[in-house]
XYZ file of C-alpha atoms in Angstrom:
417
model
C 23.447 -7.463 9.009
C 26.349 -5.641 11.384
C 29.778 -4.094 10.242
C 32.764 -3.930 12.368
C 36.138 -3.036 12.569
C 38.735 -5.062 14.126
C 42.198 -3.672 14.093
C 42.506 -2.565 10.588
C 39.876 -4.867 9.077
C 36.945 -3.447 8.057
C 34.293 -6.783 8.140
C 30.565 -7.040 7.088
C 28.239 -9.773 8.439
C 26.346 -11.124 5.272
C 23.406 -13.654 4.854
C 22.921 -15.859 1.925
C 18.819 -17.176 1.757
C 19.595 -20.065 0.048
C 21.446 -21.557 3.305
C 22.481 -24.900 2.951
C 21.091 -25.251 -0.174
C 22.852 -22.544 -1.880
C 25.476 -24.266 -4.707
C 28.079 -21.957 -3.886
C 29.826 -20.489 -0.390
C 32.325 -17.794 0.710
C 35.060 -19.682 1.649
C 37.903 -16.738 1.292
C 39.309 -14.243 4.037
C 37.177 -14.414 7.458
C 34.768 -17.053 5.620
C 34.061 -19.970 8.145
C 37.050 -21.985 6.934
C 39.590 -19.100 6.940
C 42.309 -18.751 9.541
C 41.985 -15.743 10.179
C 39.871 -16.271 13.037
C 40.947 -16.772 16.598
C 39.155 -17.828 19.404
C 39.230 -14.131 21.198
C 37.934 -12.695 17.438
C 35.079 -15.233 17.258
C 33.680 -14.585 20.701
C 34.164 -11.009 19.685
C 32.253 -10.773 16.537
C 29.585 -13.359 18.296
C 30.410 -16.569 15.841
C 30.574 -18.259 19.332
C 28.976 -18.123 22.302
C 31.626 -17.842 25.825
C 31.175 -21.639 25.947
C 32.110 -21.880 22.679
C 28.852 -23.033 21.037
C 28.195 -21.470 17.453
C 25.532 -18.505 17.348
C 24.175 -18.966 13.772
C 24.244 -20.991 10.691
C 27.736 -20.859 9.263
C 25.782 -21.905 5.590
C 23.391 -19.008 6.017
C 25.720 -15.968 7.678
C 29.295 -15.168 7.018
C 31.686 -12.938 7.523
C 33.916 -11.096 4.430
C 36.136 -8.453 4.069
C 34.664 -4.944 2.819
C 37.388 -5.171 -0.025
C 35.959 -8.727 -1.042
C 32.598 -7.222 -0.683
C 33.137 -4.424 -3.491
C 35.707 -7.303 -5.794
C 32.904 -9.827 -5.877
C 29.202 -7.482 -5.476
C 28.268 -5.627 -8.580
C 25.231 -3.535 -6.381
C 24.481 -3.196 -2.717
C 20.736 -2.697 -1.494
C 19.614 -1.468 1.919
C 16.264 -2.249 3.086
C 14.353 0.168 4.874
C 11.846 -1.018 7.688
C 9.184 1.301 8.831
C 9.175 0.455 12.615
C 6.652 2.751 13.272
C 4.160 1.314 10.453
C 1.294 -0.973 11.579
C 1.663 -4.801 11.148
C -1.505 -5.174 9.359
C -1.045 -2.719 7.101
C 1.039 -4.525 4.587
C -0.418 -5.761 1.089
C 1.058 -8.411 -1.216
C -0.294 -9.016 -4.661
C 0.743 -11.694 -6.734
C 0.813 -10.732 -10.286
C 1.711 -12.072 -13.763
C 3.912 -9.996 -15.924
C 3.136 -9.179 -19.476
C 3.903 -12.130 -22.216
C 2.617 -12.810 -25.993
C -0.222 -14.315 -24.319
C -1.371 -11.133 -22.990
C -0.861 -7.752 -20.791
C -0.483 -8.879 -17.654
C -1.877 -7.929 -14.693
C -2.834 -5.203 -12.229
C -4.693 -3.965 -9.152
C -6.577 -1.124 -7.262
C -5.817 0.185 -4.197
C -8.091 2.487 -1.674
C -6.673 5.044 0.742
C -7.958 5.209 4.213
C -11.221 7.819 3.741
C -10.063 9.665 7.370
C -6.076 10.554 6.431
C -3.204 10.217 3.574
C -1.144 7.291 3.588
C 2.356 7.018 3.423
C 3.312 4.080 1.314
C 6.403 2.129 0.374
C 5.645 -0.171 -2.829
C 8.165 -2.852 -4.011
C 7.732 -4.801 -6.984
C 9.783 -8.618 -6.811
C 10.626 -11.115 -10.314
C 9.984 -14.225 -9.424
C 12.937 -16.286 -8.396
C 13.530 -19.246 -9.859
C 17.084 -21.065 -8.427
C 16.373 -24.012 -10.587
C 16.102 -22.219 -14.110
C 19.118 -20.280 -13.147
C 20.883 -22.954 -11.710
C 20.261 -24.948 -15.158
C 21.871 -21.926 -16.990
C 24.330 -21.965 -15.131
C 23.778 -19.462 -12.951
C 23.446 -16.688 -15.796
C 20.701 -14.387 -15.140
C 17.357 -14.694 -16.343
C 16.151 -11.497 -14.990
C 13.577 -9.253 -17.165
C 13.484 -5.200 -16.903
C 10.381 -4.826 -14.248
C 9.058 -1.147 -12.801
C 5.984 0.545 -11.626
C 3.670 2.695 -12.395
C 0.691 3.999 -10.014
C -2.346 5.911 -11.629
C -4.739 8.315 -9.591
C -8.390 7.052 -11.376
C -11.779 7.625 -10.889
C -13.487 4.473 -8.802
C -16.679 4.600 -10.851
C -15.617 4.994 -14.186
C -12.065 3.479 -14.178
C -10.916 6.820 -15.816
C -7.180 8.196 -15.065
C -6.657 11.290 -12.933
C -2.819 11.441 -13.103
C 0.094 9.300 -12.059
C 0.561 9.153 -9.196
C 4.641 7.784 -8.838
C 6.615 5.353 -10.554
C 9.428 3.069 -9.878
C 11.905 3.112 -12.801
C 12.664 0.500 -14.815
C 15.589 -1.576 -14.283
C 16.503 -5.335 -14.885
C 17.342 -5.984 -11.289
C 15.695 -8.752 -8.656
C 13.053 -5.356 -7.776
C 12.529 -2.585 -8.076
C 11.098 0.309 -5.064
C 9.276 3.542 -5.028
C 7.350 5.825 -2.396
C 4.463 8.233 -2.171
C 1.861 9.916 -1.089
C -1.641 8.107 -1.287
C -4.170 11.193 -0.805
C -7.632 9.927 1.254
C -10.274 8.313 0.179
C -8.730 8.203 -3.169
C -8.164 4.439 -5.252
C -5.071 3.831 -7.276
C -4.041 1.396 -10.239
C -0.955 -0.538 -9.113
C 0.811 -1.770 -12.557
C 3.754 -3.579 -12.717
C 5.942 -3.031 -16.360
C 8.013 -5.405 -18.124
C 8.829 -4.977 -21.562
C 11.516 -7.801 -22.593
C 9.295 -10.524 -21.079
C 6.146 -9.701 -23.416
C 8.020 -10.960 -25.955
C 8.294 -14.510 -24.682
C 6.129 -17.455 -23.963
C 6.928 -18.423 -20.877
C 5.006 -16.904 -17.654
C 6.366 -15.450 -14.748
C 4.857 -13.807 -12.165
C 5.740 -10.688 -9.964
C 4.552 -9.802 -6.224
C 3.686 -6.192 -5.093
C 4.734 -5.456 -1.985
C 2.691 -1.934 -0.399
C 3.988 -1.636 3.463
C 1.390 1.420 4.363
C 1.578 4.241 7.434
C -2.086 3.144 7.707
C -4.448 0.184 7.203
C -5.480 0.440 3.032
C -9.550 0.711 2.800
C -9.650 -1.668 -0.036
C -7.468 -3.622 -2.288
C -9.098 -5.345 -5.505
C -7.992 -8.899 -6.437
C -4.911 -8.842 -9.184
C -7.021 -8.763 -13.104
C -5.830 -8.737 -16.427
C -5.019 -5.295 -17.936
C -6.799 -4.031 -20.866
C -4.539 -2.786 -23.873
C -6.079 0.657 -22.905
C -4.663 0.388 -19.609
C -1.348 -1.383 -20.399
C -0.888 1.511 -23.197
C -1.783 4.335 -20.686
C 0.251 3.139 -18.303
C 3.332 3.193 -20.364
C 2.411 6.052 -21.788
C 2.533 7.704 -18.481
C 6.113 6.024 -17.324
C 7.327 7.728 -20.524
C 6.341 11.086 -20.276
C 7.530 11.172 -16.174
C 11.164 9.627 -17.073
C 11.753 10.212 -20.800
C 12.287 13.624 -22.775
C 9.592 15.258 -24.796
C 10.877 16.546 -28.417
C 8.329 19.205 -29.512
C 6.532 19.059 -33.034
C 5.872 21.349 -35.641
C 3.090 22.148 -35.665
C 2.104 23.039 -31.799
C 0.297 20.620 -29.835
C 2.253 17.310 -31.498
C 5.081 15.432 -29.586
C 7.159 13.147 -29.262
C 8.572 11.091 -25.889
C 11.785 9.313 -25.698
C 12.509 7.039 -22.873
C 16.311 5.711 -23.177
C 17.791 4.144 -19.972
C 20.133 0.845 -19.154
C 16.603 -1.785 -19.544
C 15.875 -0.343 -22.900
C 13.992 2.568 -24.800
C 10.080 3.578 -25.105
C 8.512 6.181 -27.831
C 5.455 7.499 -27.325
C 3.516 10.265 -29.329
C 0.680 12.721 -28.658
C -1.412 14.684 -30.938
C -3.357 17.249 -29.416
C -4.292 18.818 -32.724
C -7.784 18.456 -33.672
C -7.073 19.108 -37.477
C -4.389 16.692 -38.711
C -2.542 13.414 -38.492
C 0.767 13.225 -36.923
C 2.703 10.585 -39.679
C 6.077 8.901 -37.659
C 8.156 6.547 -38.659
C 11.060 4.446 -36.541
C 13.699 2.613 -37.413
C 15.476 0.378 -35.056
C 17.303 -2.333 -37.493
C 20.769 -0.733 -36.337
C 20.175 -2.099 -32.766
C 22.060 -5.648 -32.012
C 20.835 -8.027 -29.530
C 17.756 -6.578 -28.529
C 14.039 -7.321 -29.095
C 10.765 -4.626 -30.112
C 7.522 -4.836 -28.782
C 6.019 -4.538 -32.172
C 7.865 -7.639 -34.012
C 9.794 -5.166 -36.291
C 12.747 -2.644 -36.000
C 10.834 -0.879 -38.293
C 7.109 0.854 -37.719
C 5.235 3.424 -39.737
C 2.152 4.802 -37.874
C -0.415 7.812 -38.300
C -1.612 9.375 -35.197
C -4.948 10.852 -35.385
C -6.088 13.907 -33.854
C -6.423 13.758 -30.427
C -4.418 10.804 -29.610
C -1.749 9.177 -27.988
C -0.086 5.931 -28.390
C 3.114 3.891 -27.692
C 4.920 3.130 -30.920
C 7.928 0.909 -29.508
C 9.063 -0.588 -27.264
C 12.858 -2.058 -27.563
C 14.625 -3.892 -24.429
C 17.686 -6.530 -24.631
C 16.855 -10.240 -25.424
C 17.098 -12.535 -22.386
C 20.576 -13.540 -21.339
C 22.050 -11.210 -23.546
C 25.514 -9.700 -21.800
C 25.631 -6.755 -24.180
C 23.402 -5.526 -26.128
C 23.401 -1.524 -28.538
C 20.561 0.355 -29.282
C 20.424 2.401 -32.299
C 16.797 4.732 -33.042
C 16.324 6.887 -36.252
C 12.808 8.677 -36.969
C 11.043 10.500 -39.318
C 7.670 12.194 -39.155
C 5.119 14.950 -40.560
C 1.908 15.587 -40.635
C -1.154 15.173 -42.901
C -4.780 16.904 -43.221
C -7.979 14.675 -41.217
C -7.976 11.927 -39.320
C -5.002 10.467 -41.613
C -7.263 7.403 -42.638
C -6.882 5.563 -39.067
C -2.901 4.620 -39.029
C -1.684 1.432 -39.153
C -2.760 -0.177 -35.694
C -4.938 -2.778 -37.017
C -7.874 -4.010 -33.966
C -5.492 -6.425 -32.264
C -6.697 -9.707 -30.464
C -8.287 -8.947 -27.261
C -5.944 -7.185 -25.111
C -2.869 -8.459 -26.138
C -1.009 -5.810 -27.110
C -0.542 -2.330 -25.704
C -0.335 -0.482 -29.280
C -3.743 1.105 -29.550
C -4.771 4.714 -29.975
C -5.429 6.539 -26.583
C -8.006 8.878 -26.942
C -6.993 12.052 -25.389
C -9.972 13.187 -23.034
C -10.338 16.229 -20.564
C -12.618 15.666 -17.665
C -15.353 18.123 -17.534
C -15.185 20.976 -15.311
C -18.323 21.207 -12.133
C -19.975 24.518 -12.596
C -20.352 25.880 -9.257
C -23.469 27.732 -8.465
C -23.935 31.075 -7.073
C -26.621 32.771 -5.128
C -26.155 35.940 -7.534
C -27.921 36.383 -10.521
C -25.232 37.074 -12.994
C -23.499 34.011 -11.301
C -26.309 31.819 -12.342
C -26.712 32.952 -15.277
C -23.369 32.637 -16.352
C -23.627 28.850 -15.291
C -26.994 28.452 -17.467
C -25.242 30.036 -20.269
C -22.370 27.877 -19.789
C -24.285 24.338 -19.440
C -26.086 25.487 -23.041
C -23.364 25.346 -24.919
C -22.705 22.359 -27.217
C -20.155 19.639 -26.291
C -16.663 20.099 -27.121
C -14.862 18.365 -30.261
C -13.458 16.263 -27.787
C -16.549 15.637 -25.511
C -18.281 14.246 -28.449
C -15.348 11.880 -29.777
C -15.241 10.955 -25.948
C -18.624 9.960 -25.557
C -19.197 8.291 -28.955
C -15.218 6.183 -27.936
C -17.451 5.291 -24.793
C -20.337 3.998 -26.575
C -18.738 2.216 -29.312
C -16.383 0.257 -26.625
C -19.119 -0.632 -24.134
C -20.837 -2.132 -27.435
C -18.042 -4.412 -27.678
C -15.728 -2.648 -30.336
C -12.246 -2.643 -29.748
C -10.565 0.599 -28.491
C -8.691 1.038 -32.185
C -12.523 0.901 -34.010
C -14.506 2.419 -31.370
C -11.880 5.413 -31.520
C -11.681 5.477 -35.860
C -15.357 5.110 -36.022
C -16.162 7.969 -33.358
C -13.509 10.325 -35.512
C -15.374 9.409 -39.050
C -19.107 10.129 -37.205
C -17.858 13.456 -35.443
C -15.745 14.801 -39.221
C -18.655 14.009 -40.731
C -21.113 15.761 -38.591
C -18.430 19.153 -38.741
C -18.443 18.548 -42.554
C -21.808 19.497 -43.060
């Protein structure tokens, strides 16, 4: 809150939120019970007023020595404020994060129709002094981060991500962007060592905006669909792609301090992509899947997170070890392994890989127009028909992993003949 230096002393003003209530207090160098201080220093520094009178709440705000401050702080955060944003352009969300009990939730936001909006977006844990405190102060944070996805408003569909903010277990986590006009957004908040546990704890999205948001939806439950994509998408903006033989299959590996995610995409419309992962080498850490070891089949144009491996709660240390295998197979590979999970309660599904349609722009020229006729004739694409049938079958109330097997099995057969 201010930094000065008297004589050689180079002294930060600090302020603990828990005030009076906190369970511990500074009370080393320039702390209020250090001598140190003289009368001259404290009138200084403005502990006192001339008269003597204190100017703050010794239990909240304290003094300490920039040498203390690096011996005793393992991170230091600066806050930005946006002086020049309006007041009533700030959003908070409440959200739950993942658990076994399902995805966890997420939201949409709407840019102002008339200009872009600058936005600063900050996801919080949940605090909780009284768990911690009953641990004894150990930490009970969970890896959290953000991802933001461009989609369409009327069909939900994904446009591109828009930003992230990468993962970390730390109290929150920050990102900012660009919000283009007019345009509505998925805010989703990540945590992958928390949907492994029971428990429920809740995050809050902070958006502080250059202007007013049009819209912002009430926080809902994610789909596995959207918790998949949206992981999917972290990975391939922060993790590295290994290429596959044959063209058009990869892999994405995203390996940080919170933990690792694999991903794979097969863009080939003629095989299987056939992976296997093996984590059992890893110590103190837990999967997404239940196992260290998965064996999956990827069917033609798909995508899907395989793993997911972060450290267990509490744990101080923790070693992550990955080895992998994979090749490919003729068809649709049978289907894979992803059985239909319970509704939305897992983010392990097939993503079917979808392009959106290109507008065909008319032309007052002949050969213009009847290029476009020509064009509009033409049957649907492999891909167009998977996509449309995967839209069907869903909207019937399949779930994503059938609706995607059965509209491969309808469209092979159809080519077959």
């Amino acid at each position: 809150m201010d930094v000065r230096e008297v004589g050689e002393n180079r002294l930060l003003l600090l302020r603990n939120p828990w005030g009076a209530q906190s369970p511990r207090s500074w009370n080393g160098a320039w702390s209020r019970v250090s001598d140190k201080w003289t009368d001259e220093l404290k009138r200084e520094l403005g502990v006192v007023n001339s008269a003597g009178v204190s100017m703050y709440d010794t239990n909240s705000m304290f003094w300490m020595a920039w040498e203390d401050v690096v011996e005793y702080f393992a991170s230091l955060e600066i806050c930005r404020v946006h002086e020049d944003y309006p007041s009533d352009a700030i959003v908070r969300q409440r959200c739950w994060l993942p658990a076994v009990t399902g995805l966890g939730e997420m939201f949409t936001v709407t840019a102002p129709d008339d200009e872009d909006a600058s936005v600063d977006i900050t996801v919080y844990q949940e605090s909780n002094k009284t768990r911690e405190s009953a641990v004894g102060m150990a930490s009970t944070l969970v890896d959290i981060g953000l991802v933001v996805v461009r989609i369409d408003p009327s069909s939900g569909e994904p446009l591109e991500c828009a930003g992230t903010a990468k993962k970390d277990i730390m109290p929150e986590v920050n990102t900012e962007l660009f919000l283009k006009r007019g345009e509505t957004y998925r805010i989703v908040p990540l945590s992958f060592s928390h949907s492994m546990e029971l428990g429920h704890r809740k995050s809050t999205v902070a958006i502080h905006s250059s202007h007013a948001l049009k819209s912002v939806s009430p926080p809902r439950r994610m789909t596995s669909v959207e918790s998949g994509l949206a992981t999917f998408l972290y990975a391939t903006v922060h993790g590295k792609k290994r290429e596959v033989s044959p063209p058009g299959i990869a892999v994405y590996i995203c390996q940080d301090s919170s933990g690792t995610i694999v991903c794979a995409e097969n863009k080939r419309t003629d095989c299987s992509f056939v992976i296997e992962l093996d984590a059992s080498e890893s110590k103190n850490v837990v999967s997404s899947r239940g196992s260290m070891t998965t064996q999956d089949t990827i069917p033609p144009m798909t995508r899907a997170v395989l793993m997911t491996l972060s450290p267990e709660k509490n744990a101080t240390k923790f070693q992550l070890s990955l080895a992998m295998a994979h090749g490919v197979q003729p068809g649709d590979g049978g289907g894979g392994i992803f059985f239909p999970p319970p509704a939305d309660v897992t983010m392990h599904v097939f993503l079917p890989i979808t392009h959106r349609p290109q507008q065909i722009v008319s032309s007052s020229t002949s050969s213009s127009t009847s290029a476009a006729a020509e064009s509009s004739a033409q049957p649907p694409s492999t891909q167009q028909r998977i996509k449309t049938l995967f839209d069907e079958y869903v909207a019937s109330g399949m779930t994503p992993n059938d609706a995607l097997l059965a509209a491969l099995a309808v469209v092979k057969k159809a080519d077959d003949k």
